[in-house]
mmCIF file with all atom_site columns, C-alpha atoms in Angstrom:
data_model
loop_
_atom_site.group_PDB
_atom_site.id
_atom_site.type_symbol
_atom_site.label_atom_id
_atom_site.label_alt_id
_atom_site.label_comp_id
_atom_site.label_asym_id
_atom_site.label_entity_id
_atom_site.label_seq_id
_atom_site.pdbx_PDB_ins_code
_atom_site.Cartn_x
_atom_site.Cartn_y
_atom_site.Cartn_z
_atom_site.occupancy
_atom_site.B_iso_or_equiv
_atom_site.pdbx_formal_charge
_atom_site.auth_seq_id
_atom_site.auth_comp_id
_atom_site.auth_asym_id
_atom_site.auth_atom_id
_atom_site.pdbx_PDB_model_num
ATOM 1   C CA . MET A 1 1   ? 0.000   0.000  0.000   1.00 0.00 ? 204 MET A CA 1
ATOM 2   C CA . LYS A 1 2   ? 2.187   2.794  -1.334  1.00 0.00 ? 205 LYS A CA 1
ATOM 3   C CA . TYR A 1 3   ? -0.274  5.625  -0.666  1.00 0.00 ? 206 TYR A CA 1
ATOM 4   C CA . LYS A 1 4   ? -2.017  4.479  2.510   1.00 0.00 ? 207 LYS A CA 1
ATOM 5   C CA . GLU A 1 5   ? -1.083  7.684  4.369   1.00 0.00 ? 208 GLU A CA 1
ATOM 6   C CA . PHE A 1 6   ? -3.747  9.509  2.358   1.00 0.00 ? 209 PHE A CA 1
ATOM 7   C CA . ILE A 1 7   ? -6.526  7.120  3.388   1.00 0.00 ? 210 ILE A CA 1
ATOM 8   C CA . TYR A 1 8   ? -8.563  7.743  6.544   1.00 0.00 ? 211 TYR A CA 1
ATOM 9   C CA . CYS A 1 9   ? -11.354 5.216  6.968   1.00 0.00 ? 212 CYS A CA 1
ATOM 10  C CA . ALA A 1 10  ? -14.672 6.638  8.171   1.00 0.00 ? 213 ALA A CA 1
ATOM 11  C CA . ILE A 1 11  ? -15.855 4.452  11.036  1.00 0.00 ? 214 ILE A CA 1
ATOM 12  C CA . ASP A 1 12  ? -19.539 5.314  11.000  1.00 0.00 ? 215 ASP A CA 1
ATOM 13  C CA . PHE A 1 13  ? -20.767 2.681  13.431  1.00 0.00 ? 216 PHE A CA 1
ATOM 14  C CA . LYS A 1 14  ? -22.611 2.921  16.730  1.00 0.00 ? 217 LYS A CA 1
ATOM 15  C CA . ARG A 1 15  ? -21.209 -0.311 18.110  1.00 0.00 ? 218 ARG A CA 1
ATOM 16  C CA . ILE A 1 16  ? -17.600 -0.585 19.224  1.00 0.00 ? 219 ILE A CA 1
ATOM 17  C CA . SER A 1 17  ? -17.631 -4.243 18.182  1.00 0.00 ? 220 SER A CA 1
ATOM 18  C CA . GLU A 1 18  ? -18.357 -3.294 14.563  1.00 0.00 ? 221 GLU A CA 1
ATOM 19  C CA . ALA A 1 19  ? -15.608 -0.683 14.591  1.00 0.00 ? 222 ALA A CA 1
ATOM 20  C CA . LYS A 1 20  ? -13.111 -3.156 16.024  1.00 0.00 ? 223 LYS A CA 1
ATOM 21  C CA . ASN A 1 21  ? -14.113 -5.793 13.495  1.00 0.00 ? 224 ASN A CA 1
ATOM 22  C CA . ILE A 1 22  ? -13.335 -3.639 10.466  1.00 0.00 ? 225 ILE A CA 1
ATOM 23  C CA . LEU A 1 23  ? -10.254 -1.994 12.011  1.00 0.00 ? 226 LEU A CA 1
ATOM 24  C CA . SER A 1 24  ? -8.693  -5.335 12.905  1.00 0.00 ? 227 SER A CA 1
ATOM 25  C CA . LYS A 1 25  ? -8.799  -6.174 9.190   1.00 0.00 ? 228 LYS A CA 1
ATOM 26  C CA . ILE A 1 26  ? -7.600  -2.895 7.703   1.00 0.00 ? 229 ILE A CA 1
ATOM 27  C CA . LYS A 1 27  ? -5.394  -1.259 10.380  1.00 0.00 ? 230 LYS A CA 1
ATOM 28  C CA . ASN A 1 28  ? -2.166  -1.953 8.479   1.00 0.00 ? 231 ASN A CA 1
ATOM 29  C CA . HIS A 1 29  ? -3.571  -0.643 5.196   1.00 0.00 ? 232 HIS A CA 1
ATOM 30  C CA . ILE A 1 30  ? -4.830  2.833  6.166   1.00 0.00 ? 233 ILE A CA 1
ATOM 31  C CA . GLY A 1 31  ? -3.259  6.097  7.281   1.00 0.00 ? 234 GLY A CA 1
ATOM 32  C CA . GLY A 1 32  ? -5.837  7.043  9.901   1.00 0.00 ? 235 GLY A CA 1
ATOM 33  C CA . ILE A 1 33  ? -9.367  6.819  11.247  1.00 0.00 ? 236 ILE A CA 1
ATOM 34  C CA . LYS A 1 34  ? -12.276 9.250  10.991  1.00 0.00 ? 237 LYS A CA 1
ATOM 35  C CA . LEU A 1 35  ? -14.773 9.143  13.855  1.00 0.00 ? 238 LEU A CA 1
ATOM 36  C CA . GLY A 1 36  ? -17.958 11.159 13.419  1.00 0.00 ? 239 GLY A CA 1
ATOM 37  C CA . LEU A 1 37  ? -21.056 12.098 15.356  1.00 0.00 ? 240 LEU A CA 1
ATOM 38  C CA . GLU A 1 38  ? -22.719 8.694  15.105  1.00 0.00 ? 241 GLU A CA 1
ATOM 39  C CA . PHE A 1 39  ? -19.782 6.986  16.802  1.00 0.00 ? 242 PHE A CA 1
ATOM 40  C CA . PHE A 1 40  ? -19.181 9.803  19.289  1.00 0.00 ? 243 PHE A CA 1
ATOM 41  C CA . ILE A 1 41  ? -22.771 10.106 20.516  1.00 0.00 ? 244 ILE A CA 1
ATOM 42  C CA . ALA A 1 42  ? -22.995 6.345  21.013  1.00 0.00 ? 245 ALA A CA 1
ATOM 43  C CA . ASN A 1 43  ? -19.590 5.858  22.649  1.00 0.00 ? 246 ASN A CA 1
ATOM 44  C CA . GLY A 1 44  ? -18.236 9.205  23.866  1.00 0.00 ? 247 GLY A CA 1
ATOM 45  C CA . LEU A 1 45  ? -14.630 9.895  24.809  1.00 0.00 ? 248 LEU A CA 1
ATOM 46  C CA . LYS A 1 46  ? -14.327 6.409  26.295  1.00 0.00 ? 249 LYS A CA 1
ATOM 47  C CA . GLY A 1 47  ? -15.002 4.918  22.866  1.00 0.00 ? 250 GLY A CA 1
ATOM 48  C CA . ILE A 1 48  ? -12.374 7.136  21.274  1.00 0.00 ? 251 ILE A CA 1
ATOM 49  C CA . LYS A 1 49  ? -9.812  5.963  23.830  1.00 0.00 ? 252 LYS A CA 1
ATOM 50  C CA . LEU A 1 50  ? -10.544 2.361  22.817  1.00 0.00 ? 253 LEU A CA 1
ATOM 51  C CA . ILE A 1 51  ? -10.035 3.194  19.138  1.00 0.00 ? 254 ILE A CA 1
ATOM 52  C CA . LYS A 1 52  ? -6.758  4.972  19.951  1.00 0.00 ? 255 LYS A CA 1
ATOM 53  C CA . LYS A 1 53  ? -5.326  1.571  20.879  1.00 0.00 ? 256 LYS A CA 1
ATOM 54  C CA . TYR A 1 54  ? -4.935  0.902  17.148  1.00 0.00 ? 257 TYR A CA 1
ATOM 55  C CA . ASN A 1 55  ? -2.175  3.559  17.159  1.00 0.00 ? 258 ASN A CA 1
ATOM 56  C CA . LEU A 1 56  ? -3.505  5.367  14.119  1.00 0.00 ? 259 LEU A CA 1
ATOM 57  C CA . PRO A 1 57  ? -4.125  9.120  13.803  1.00 0.00 ? 260 PRO A CA 1
ATOM 58  C CA . ILE A 1 58  ? -7.741  10.035 14.546  1.00 0.00 ? 261 ILE A CA 1
ATOM 59  C CA . PHE A 1 59  ? -9.807  12.730 12.859  1.00 0.00 ? 262 PHE A CA 1
ATOM 60  C CA . LEU A 1 60  ? -12.611 13.527 15.295  1.00 0.00 ? 263 LEU A CA 1
ATOM 61  C CA . ASP A 1 61  ? -15.219 14.942 12.941  1.00 0.00 ? 264 ASP A CA 1
ATOM 62  C CA . LEU A 1 62  ? -17.640 16.568 15.391  1.00 0.00 ? 265 LEU A CA 1
ATOM 63  C CA . LYS A 1 63  ? -18.399 19.633 13.255  1.00 0.00 ? 266 LYS A CA 1
ATOM 64  C CA . LEU A 1 64  ? -18.683 21.804 16.364  1.00 0.00 ? 267 LEU A CA 1
ATOM 65  C CA . HIS A 1 65  ? -20.988 24.765 15.769  1.00 0.00 ? 268 HIS A CA 1
ATOM 66  C CA . ASP A 1 66  ? -22.302 27.027 18.531  1.00 0.00 ? 269 ASP A CA 1
ATOM 67  C CA . ILE A 1 67  ? -21.566 30.293 20.290  1.00 0.00 ? 270 ILE A CA 1
ATOM 68  C CA . PRO A 1 68  ? -17.811 30.814 20.818  1.00 0.00 ? 271 PRO A CA 1
ATOM 69  C CA . ILE A 1 69  ? -17.594 29.933 24.522  1.00 0.00 ? 272 ILE A CA 1
ATOM 70  C CA . THR A 1 70  ? -19.643 26.743 24.090  1.00 0.00 ? 273 THR A CA 1
ATOM 71  C CA . VAL A 1 71  ? -17.424 25.547 21.254  1.00 0.00 ? 274 VAL A CA 1
ATOM 72  C CA . PHE A 1 72  ? -14.332 26.452 23.290  1.00 0.00 ? 275 PHE A CA 1
ATOM 73  C CA . LYS A 1 73  ? -15.479 24.403 26.296  1.00 0.00 ? 276 LYS A CA 1
ATOM 74  C CA . SER A 1 74  ? -16.579 21.491 24.104  1.00 0.00 ? 277 SER A CA 1
ATOM 75  C CA . LEU A 1 75  ? -13.207 21.550 22.418  1.00 0.00 ? 278 LEU A CA 1
ATOM 76  C CA . GLU A 1 76  ? -11.429 21.517 25.787  1.00 0.00 ? 279 GLU A CA 1
ATOM 77  C CA . ALA A 1 77  ? -13.256 18.315 26.697  1.00 0.00 ? 280 ALA A CA 1
ATOM 78  C CA . ALA A 1 78  ? -12.551 16.649 23.356  1.00 0.00 ? 281 ALA A CA 1
ATOM 79  C CA . LEU A 1 79  ? -8.858  17.543 23.458  1.00 0.00 ? 282 LEU A CA 1
ATOM 80  C CA . ASP A 1 80  ? -8.407  15.230 26.443  1.00 0.00 ? 283 ASP A CA 1
ATOM 81  C CA . VAL A 1 81  ? -8.187  12.287 24.022  1.00 0.00 ? 284 VAL A CA 1
ATOM 82  C CA . GLU A 1 82  ? -5.695  14.143 21.757  1.00 0.00 ? 285 GLU A CA 1
ATOM 83  C CA . PRO A 1 83  ? -7.096  13.397 18.318  1.00 0.00 ? 286 PRO A CA 1
ATOM 84  C CA . GLU A 1 84  ? -4.829  14.372 15.439  1.00 0.00 ? 287 GLU A CA 1
ATOM 85  C CA . TYR A 1 85  ? -7.606  16.557 14.002  1.00 0.00 ? 288 TYR A CA 1
ATOM 86  C CA . ILE A 1 86  ? -10.985 17.887 15.131  1.00 0.00 ? 289 ILE A CA 1
ATOM 87  C CA . SER A 1 87  ? -13.545 19.732 13.023  1.00 0.00 ? 290 SER A CA 1
ATOM 88  C CA . VAL A 1 88  ? -15.549 22.903 13.636  1.00 0.00 ? 291 VAL A CA 1
ATOM 89  C CA . HIS A 1 89  ? -17.945 24.767 11.357  1.00 0.00 ? 292 HIS A CA 1
ATOM 90  C CA . ILE A 1 90  ? -16.365 27.872 9.851   1.00 0.00 ? 293 ILE A CA 1
ATOM 91  C CA . THR A 1 91  ? -19.847 29.434 9.852   1.00 0.00 ? 294 THR A CA 1
ATOM 92  C CA . GLY A 1 92  ? -19.513 29.607 13.632  1.00 0.00 ? 295 GLY A CA 1
ATOM 93  C CA . GLY A 1 93  ? -17.751 32.852 12.777  1.00 0.00 ? 296 GLY A CA 1
ATOM 94  C CA . SER A 1 94  ? -14.420 34.609 13.126  1.00 0.00 ? 297 SER A CA 1
ATOM 95  C CA . LYS A 1 95  ? -14.847 35.279 16.867  1.00 0.00 ? 298 LYS A CA 1
ATOM 96  C CA . MET A 1 96  ? -15.389 31.585 17.542  1.00 0.00 ? 299 MET A CA 1
ATOM 97  C CA . ILE A 1 97  ? -12.343 30.638 15.491  1.00 0.00 ? 300 ILE A CA 1
ATOM 98  C CA . GLU A 1 98  ? -10.160 33.295 17.111  1.00 0.00 ? 301 GLU A CA 1
ATOM 99  C CA . LEU A 1 99  ? -11.118 32.021 20.570  1.00 0.00 ? 302 LEU A CA 1
ATOM 100 C CA . ILE A 1 100 ? -10.479 28.327 19.932  1.00 0.00 ? 303 ILE A CA 1
ATOM 101 C CA . THR A 1 101 ? -7.188  28.868 18.103  1.00 0.00 ? 304 THR A CA 1
ATOM 102 C CA . LYS A 1 102 ? -5.773  30.500 21.256  1.00 0.00 ? 305 LYS A CA 1
ATOM 103 C CA . LYS A 1 103 ? -6.040  27.160 23.043  1.00 0.00 ? 306 LYS A CA 1
ATOM 104 C CA . LYS A 1 104 ? -2.640  25.471 23.386  1.00 0.00 ? 307 LYS A CA 1
ATOM 105 C CA . ARG A 1 105 ? -3.031  22.010 21.895  1.00 0.00 ? 308 ARG A CA 1
ATOM 106 C CA . TYR A 1 106 ? -1.546  19.057 20.058  1.00 0.00 ? 309 TYR A CA 1
ATOM 107 C CA . THR A 1 107 ? -4.675  18.668 17.920  1.00 0.00 ? 310 THR A CA 1
ATOM 108 C CA . LYS A 1 108 ? -5.047  20.485 14.598  1.00 0.00 ? 311 LYS A CA 1
ATOM 109 C CA . LEU A 1 109 ? -8.282  22.421 14.079  1.00 0.00 ? 312 LEU A CA 1
ATOM 110 C CA . ILE A 1 110 ? -10.065 21.821 10.791  1.00 0.00 ? 313 ILE A CA 1
ATOM 111 C CA . GLY A 1 111 ? -12.878 24.007 9.421   1.00 0.00 ? 314 GLY A CA 1
ATOM 112 C CA . ILE A 1 112 ? -15.955 22.642 7.675   1.00 0.00 ? 315 ILE A CA 1
ATOM 113 C CA . THR A 1 113 ? -16.744 24.559 4.495   1.00 0.00 ? 316 THR A CA 1
ATOM 114 C CA . MET A 1 114 ? -19.777 23.242 2.558   1.00 0.00 ? 317 MET A CA 1
ATOM 115 C CA . LEU A 1 115 ? -21.147 19.756 3.156   1.00 0.00 ? 318 LEU A CA 1
ATOM 116 C CA . THR A 1 116 ? -20.712 17.399 0.201   1.00 0.00 ? 319 THR A CA 1
ATOM 117 C CA . SER A 1 117 ? -24.432 16.581 0.319   1.00 0.00 ? 320 SER A CA 1
ATOM 118 C CA . LEU A 1 118 ? -25.278 20.172 -0.677  1.00 0.00 ? 321 LEU A CA 1
ATOM 119 C CA . GLU A 1 119 ? -25.508 21.676 -4.151  1.00 0.00 ? 322 GLU A CA 1
ATOM 120 C CA . GLN A 1 120 ? -26.255 25.073 -5.706  1.00 0.00 ? 323 GLN A CA 1
ATOM 121 C CA . ASP A 1 121 ? -30.024 24.856 -5.122  1.00 0.00 ? 324 ASP A CA 1
ATOM 122 C CA . ASP A 1 122 ? -29.491 24.016 -1.462  1.00 0.00 ? 325 ASP A CA 1
ATOM 123 C CA . ILE A 1 123 ? -27.343 27.009 -0.638  1.00 0.00 ? 326 ILE A CA 1
ATOM 124 C CA . LYS A 1 124 ? -29.609 29.215 -2.769  1.00 0.00 ? 327 LYS A CA 1
ATOM 125 C CA . SER A 1 125 ? -32.515 28.197 -0.518  1.00 0.00 ? 328 SER A CA 1
ATOM 126 C CA . PHE A 1 126 ? -30.472 29.511 2.442   1.00 0.00 ? 329 PHE A CA 1
ATOM 127 C CA . GLY A 1 127 ? -30.265 32.920 0.780   1.00 0.00 ? 330 GLY A CA 1
ATOM 128 C CA . ILE A 1 128 ? -26.682 32.416 -0.391  1.00 0.00 ? 331 ILE A CA 1
ATOM 129 C CA . LYS A 1 129 ? -26.490 33.790 -3.921  1.00 0.00 ? 332 LYS A CA 1
ATOM 130 C CA . VAL A 1 130 ? -22.935 32.848 -4.887  1.00 0.00 ? 333 VAL A CA 1
ATOM 131 C CA . SER A 1 131 ? -21.805 29.584 -6.491  1.00 0.00 ? 334 SER A CA 1
ATOM 132 C CA . PRO A 1 132 ? -20.633 26.667 -4.315  1.00 0.00 ? 335 PRO A CA 1
ATOM 133 C CA . LYS A 1 133 ? -17.077 27.366 -5.485  1.00 0.00 ? 336 LYS A CA 1
ATOM 134 C CA . ASN A 1 134 ? -17.203 31.001 -4.374  1.00 0.00 ? 337 ASN A CA 1
ATOM 135 C CA . TYR A 1 135 ? -18.943 30.102 -1.113  1.00 0.00 ? 338 TYR A CA 1
ATOM 136 C CA . VAL A 1 136 ? -16.226 27.577 -0.272  1.00 0.00 ? 339 VAL A CA 1
ATOM 137 C CA . LYS A 1 137 ? -13.596 30.084 -1.387  1.00 0.00 ? 340 LYS A CA 1
ATOM 138 C CA . LYS A 1 138 ? -14.883 32.653 1.122   1.00 0.00 ? 341 LYS A CA 1
ATOM 139 C CA . LEU A 1 139 ? -15.144 30.157 3.982   1.00 0.00 ? 342 LEU A CA 1
ATOM 140 C CA . ALA A 1 140 ? -11.612 28.891 3.308   1.00 0.00 ? 343 ALA A CA 1
ATOM 141 C CA . GLU A 1 141 ? -10.361 32.476 3.419   1.00 0.00 ? 344 GLU A CA 1
ATOM 142 C CA . ILE A 1 142 ? -12.012 33.004 6.823   1.00 0.00 ? 345 ILE A CA 1
ATOM 143 C CA . ALA A 1 143 ? -10.500 29.758 8.128   1.00 0.00 ? 346 ALA A CA 1
ATOM 144 C CA . TYR A 1 144 ? -7.003  30.636 6.908   1.00 0.00 ? 347 TYR A CA 1
ATOM 145 C CA . LYS A 1 145 ? -7.010  34.242 8.106   1.00 0.00 ? 348 LYS A CA 1
ATOM 146 C CA . ASN A 1 146 ? -8.240  33.282 11.570  1.00 0.00 ? 349 ASN A CA 1
ATOM 147 C CA . GLY A 1 147 ? -5.693  30.555 12.203  1.00 0.00 ? 350 GLY A CA 1
ATOM 148 C CA . LEU A 1 148 ? -7.356  27.215 11.521  1.00 0.00 ? 351 LEU A CA 1
ATOM 149 C CA . ASP A 1 149 ? -4.921  24.494 10.463  1.00 0.00 ? 352 ASP A CA 1
ATOM 150 C CA . GLY A 1 150 ? -6.979  23.419 7.476   1.00 0.00 ? 353 GLY A CA 1
ATOM 151 C CA . ILE A 1 151 ? -10.408 22.745 6.052   1.00 0.00 ? 354 ILE A CA 1
ATOM 152 C CA . VAL A 1 152 ? -12.750 20.005 4.926   1.00 0.00 ? 355 VAL A CA 1
ATOM 153 C CA . SER A 1 153 ? -13.855 20.541 1.352   1.00 0.00 ? 356 SER A CA 1
ATOM 154 C CA . SER A 1 154 ? -15.354 18.505 -1.457  1.00 0.00 ? 357 SER A CA 1
ATOM 155 C CA . PRO A 1 155 ? -13.140 17.329 -4.333  1.00 0.00 ? 358 PRO A CA 1
ATOM 156 C CA . LYS A 1 156 ? -14.811 19.799 -6.689  1.00 0.00 ? 359 LYS A CA 1
ATOM 157 C CA . GLU A 1 157 ? -13.146 22.800 -5.028  1.00 0.00 ? 360 GLU A CA 1
ATOM 158 C CA . LEU A 1 158 ? -9.771  21.142 -4.477  1.00 0.00 ? 361 LEU A CA 1
ATOM 159 C CA . LYS A 1 159 ? -7.910  22.416 -7.514  1.00 0.00 ? 362 LYS A CA 1
ATOM 160 C CA . TYR A 1 160 ? -8.591  26.069 -6.809  1.00 0.00 ? 363 TYR A CA 1
ATOM 161 C CA . LEU A 1 161 ? -7.957  25.721 -3.082  1.00 0.00 ? 364 LEU A CA 1
ATOM 162 C CA . ARG A 1 162 ? -4.588  24.037 -3.522  1.00 0.00 ? 365 ARG A CA 1
ATOM 163 C CA . GLN A 1 163 ? -3.526  26.674 -6.029  1.00 0.00 ? 366 GLN A CA 1
ATOM 164 C CA . THR A 1 164 ? -4.337  29.281 -3.374  1.00 0.00 ? 367 THR A CA 1
ATOM 165 C CA . TYR A 1 165 ? -2.952  27.608 -0.238  1.00 0.00 ? 368 TYR A CA 1
ATOM 166 C CA . SER A 1 166 ? 0.265   25.672 0.367   1.00 0.00 ? 369 SER A CA 1
ATOM 167 C CA . LYS A 1 167 ? 0.390   22.036 1.481   1.00 0.00 ? 370 LYS A CA 1
ATOM 168 C CA . LYS A 1 168 ? 0.843   23.266 5.058   1.00 0.00 ? 371 LYS A CA 1
ATOM 169 C CA . PHE A 1 169 ? -2.820  24.304 4.990   1.00 0.00 ? 372 PHE A CA 1
ATOM 170 C CA . ILE A 1 170 ? -4.468  20.903 5.319   1.00 0.00 ? 373 ILE A CA 1
ATOM 171 C CA . ILE A 1 171 ? -7.306  19.958 2.987   1.00 0.00 ? 374 ILE A CA 1
ATOM 172 C CA . ILE A 1 172 ? -9.332  16.942 4.066   1.00 0.00 ? 375 ILE A CA 1
ATOM 173 C CA . THR A 1 173 ? -11.577 15.529 1.377   1.00 0.00 ? 376 THR A CA 1
ATOM 174 C CA . PRO A 1 174 ? -14.772 13.502 1.819   1.00 0.00 ? 377 PRO A CA 1
ATOM 175 C CA . GLY A 1 175 ? -16.942 12.444 -1.116  1.00 0.00 ? 378 GLY A CA 1
ATOM 176 C CA . ILE A 1 176 ? -14.366 9.961  -2.394  1.00 0.00 ? 379 ILE A CA 1
ATOM 177 C CA . ARG A 1 177 ? -15.673 7.115  -4.517  1.00 0.00 ? 380 ARG A CA 1
ATOM 178 C CA . LEU A 1 178 ? -14.114 4.660  -6.926  1.00 0.00 ? 381 LEU A CA 1
ATOM 179 C CA . ASN A 1 179 ? -15.392 5.256  -10.454 1.00 0.00 ? 382 ASN A CA 1
ATOM 180 C CA . ASP A 1 180 ? -17.713 2.233  -10.319 1.00 0.00 ? 383 ASP A CA 1
ATOM 181 C CA . ASP A 1 181 ? -19.446 3.718  -7.263  1.00 0.00 ? 384 ASP A CA 1
ATOM 182 C CA . ILE A 1 182 ? -20.087 7.225  -8.632  1.00 0.00 ? 385 ILE A CA 1
ATOM 183 C CA . ASN A 1 183 ? -23.652 6.666  -9.750  1.00 0.00 ? 386 ASN A CA 1
ATOM 184 C CA . GLU A 1 184 ? -26.069 6.922  -6.862  1.00 0.00 ? 387 GLU A CA 1
ATOM 185 C CA . ASP A 1 185 ? -24.913 8.543  -3.664  1.00 0.00 ? 388 ASP A CA 1
ATOM 186 C CA . ASP A 1 186 ? -26.152 10.952 -1.011  1.00 0.00 ? 389 ASP A CA 1
ATOM 187 C CA . GLN A 1 187 ? -22.930 12.907 -1.466  1.00 0.00 ? 390 GLN A CA 1
ATOM 188 C CA . LYS A 1 188 ? -23.216 14.942 -4.657  1.00 0.00 ? 391 LYS A CA 1
ATOM 189 C CA . ARG A 1 189 ? -19.840 16.638 -5.137  1.00 0.00 ? 392 ARG A CA 1
ATOM 190 C CA . ILE A 1 190 ? -17.668 13.533 -5.393  1.00 0.00 ? 393 ILE A CA 1
ATOM 191 C CA . GLN A 1 191 ? -14.503 12.325 -7.158  1.00 0.00 ? 394 GLN A CA 1
ATOM 192 C CA . SER A 1 192 ? -12.152 9.370  -7.472  1.00 0.00 ? 395 SER A CA 1
ATOM 193 C CA . PRO A 1 193 ? -9.276  9.033  -4.957  1.00 0.00 ? 396 PRO A CA 1
ATOM 194 C CA . GLY A 1 194 ? -6.610  9.480  -7.612  1.00 0.00 ? 397 GLY A CA 1
ATOM 195 C CA . GLU A 1 195 ? -8.064  12.752 -8.892  1.00 0.00 ? 398 GLU A CA 1
ATOM 196 C CA . ALA A 1 196 ? -8.450  14.099 -5.362  1.00 0.00 ? 399 ALA A CA 1
ATOM 197 C CA . VAL A 1 197 ? -4.819  13.398 -4.422  1.00 0.00 ? 400 VAL A CA 1
ATOM 198 C CA . PHE A 1 198 ? -3.603  14.736 -7.766  1.00 0.00 ? 401 PHE A CA 1
ATOM 199 C CA . ASN A 1 199 ? -5.543  17.952 -7.171  1.00 0.00 ? 402 ASN A CA 1
ATOM 200 C CA . GLY A 1 200 ? -3.961  18.490 -3.760  1.00 0.00 ? 403 GLY A CA 1
ATOM 201 C CA . SER A 1 201 ? -5.848  16.680 -1.003  1.00 0.00 ? 404 SER A CA 1
ATOM 202 C CA . ASN A 1 202 ? -3.824  15.838 2.114   1.00 0.00 ? 405 ASN A CA 1
ATOM 203 C CA . ILE A 1 203 ? -6.316  13.305 3.452   1.00 0.00 ? 406 ILE A CA 1
ATOM 204 C CA . LEU A 1 204 ? -9.113  11.307 1.821   1.00 0.00 ? 407 LEU A CA 1
ATOM 205 C CA . ILE A 1 205 ? -12.105 10.351 3.969   1.00 0.00 ? 408 ILE A CA 1
ATOM 206 C CA . ILE A 1 206 ? -13.425 7.038  2.671   1.00 0.00 ? 409 ILE A CA 1
ATOM 207 C CA . GLY A 1 207 ? -16.128 5.055  4.414   1.00 0.00 ? 410 GLY A CA 1
ATOM 208 C CA . ARG A 1 208 ? -18.607 2.827  2.634   1.00 0.00 ? 411 ARG A CA 1
ATOM 209 C CA . PRO A 1 209 ? -16.344 1.819  -0.280  1.00 0.00 ? 412 PRO A CA 1
ATOM 210 C CA . ILE A 1 210 ? -14.170 0.182  2.406   1.00 0.00 ? 413 ILE A CA 1
ATOM 211 C CA . THR A 1 211 ? -16.488 -0.718 5.284   1.00 0.00 ? 414 THR A CA 1
ATOM 212 C CA . LYS A 1 212 ? -19.324 -2.065 3.116   1.00 0.00 ? 415 LYS A CA 1
ATOM 213 C CA . ALA A 1 213 ? -17.054 -3.942 0.712   1.00 0.00 ? 416 ALA A CA 1
ATOM 214 C CA . LYS A 1 214 ? -17.141 -7.744 0.626   1.00 0.00 ? 417 LYS A CA 1
ATOM 215 C CA . ASP A 1 215 ? -13.355 -7.601 0.703   1.00 0.00 ? 418 ASP A CA 1
ATOM 216 C CA . PRO A 1 216 ? -12.150 -4.372 2.409   1.00 0.00 ? 419 PRO A CA 1
ATOM 217 C CA . ILE A 1 217 ? -8.482  -5.102 1.680   1.00 0.00 ? 420 ILE A CA 1
ATOM 218 C CA . LYS A 1 218 ? -9.186  -5.521 -2.023  1.00 0.00 ? 421 LYS A CA 1
ATOM 219 C CA . SER A 1 219 ? -11.102 -2.245 -1.977  1.00 0.00 ? 422 SER A CA 1
ATOM 220 C CA . LEU A 1 220 ? -8.136  -0.506 -0.341  1.00 0.00 ? 423 LEU A CA 1
ATOM 221 C CA . GLU A 1 221 ? -5.807  -1.994 -2.937  1.00 0.00 ? 424 GLU A CA 1
ATOM 222 C CA . LEU A 1 222 ? -8.050  -0.591 -5.695  1.00 0.00 ? 425 LEU A CA 1
ATOM 223 C CA . ILE A 1 223 ? -7.982  2.836  -4.027  1.00 0.00 ? 426 ILE A CA 1
ATOM 224 C CA . ASP A 1 224 ? -4.188  2.681  -3.780  1.00 0.00 ? 427 ASP A CA 1
ATOM 225 C CA . LYS A 1 225 ? -3.986  1.610  -7.427  1.00 0.00 ? 428 LYS A CA 1
ATOM 226 C CA . ASP A 1 226 ? -6.248  4.481  -8.501  1.00 0.00 ? 429 ASP A CA 1
ATOM 227 C CA . ILE A 1 227 ? -4.002  6.999  -6.740  1.00 0.00 ? 430 ILE A CA 1
ATOM 228 C CA . ASN A 1 228 ? -0.860  5.430  -8.190  1.00 0.00 ? 431 ASN A CA 1
ATOM 229 C CA . GLN A 1 229 ? -2.207  5.446  -11.744 1.00 0.00 ? 432 GLN A CA 1
ATOM 230 C CA . ARG A 1 230 ? -3.305  9.087  -11.556 1.00 0.00 ? 433 ARG A CA 1
ATOM 231 C CA . LEU A 1 231 ? -0.082  10.376 -10.009 1.00 0.00 ? 434 LEU A CA 1
ATOM 232 C CA . ASN A 1 232 ? 2.044   8.495  -12.517 1.00 0.00 ? 435 ASN A CA 1
ATOM 233 C CA . ARG A 1 233 ? -0.019  9.218  -15.624 1.00 0.00 ? 436 ARG A CA 1
ATOM 234 C CA . LEU A 1 234 ? 2.087   10.642 -18.408 1.00 0.00 ? 437 LEU A CA 1
#
């Protein structure tokens, strides 16, 4: 697995036993683990401590979004388990971001831009009149200027974002599907793993193509192959 460092598997399970089952199979073939709200609400910080025993970096994708002091205190609690990354919504505002970035920490703070399930019509219904690209562009600018370590963004905005920001500004990319899977999906702004890495993603968040596969290792090998082929295409 030449490119496994790019691959963070989304462990979207309520039961620890299910998480352990898949991780015991793939732990040597991935670069990290993404734990989201479903896992966190069911298992809390205790569950995260159990997953840390696999000695893989953890992206705690909580998408914190509230008034500044509430996010700050929530972050303090979450930092006890020292995840590699934790996510907050950039739309929480500059004051929220300024407050949480003052906290001394090991964990890198990652801003959520626009969810991959949303499209132009969705943000238009919110009263946002710009294109998804320009909306993400503005949110990324707020994140960068206010000291976040990186952002979560769909593959569709990757090319522009990486042209604007150096590799030190982390871009985490959900909405990753192998070409055979890009037909019906609840995530709309999606792309293959190879294209996403080529366009500048630091980390790919991949869940169902791995966890729902009959053979997760084979699926990971196909992901690795897709990245290799795209990066080495003449």
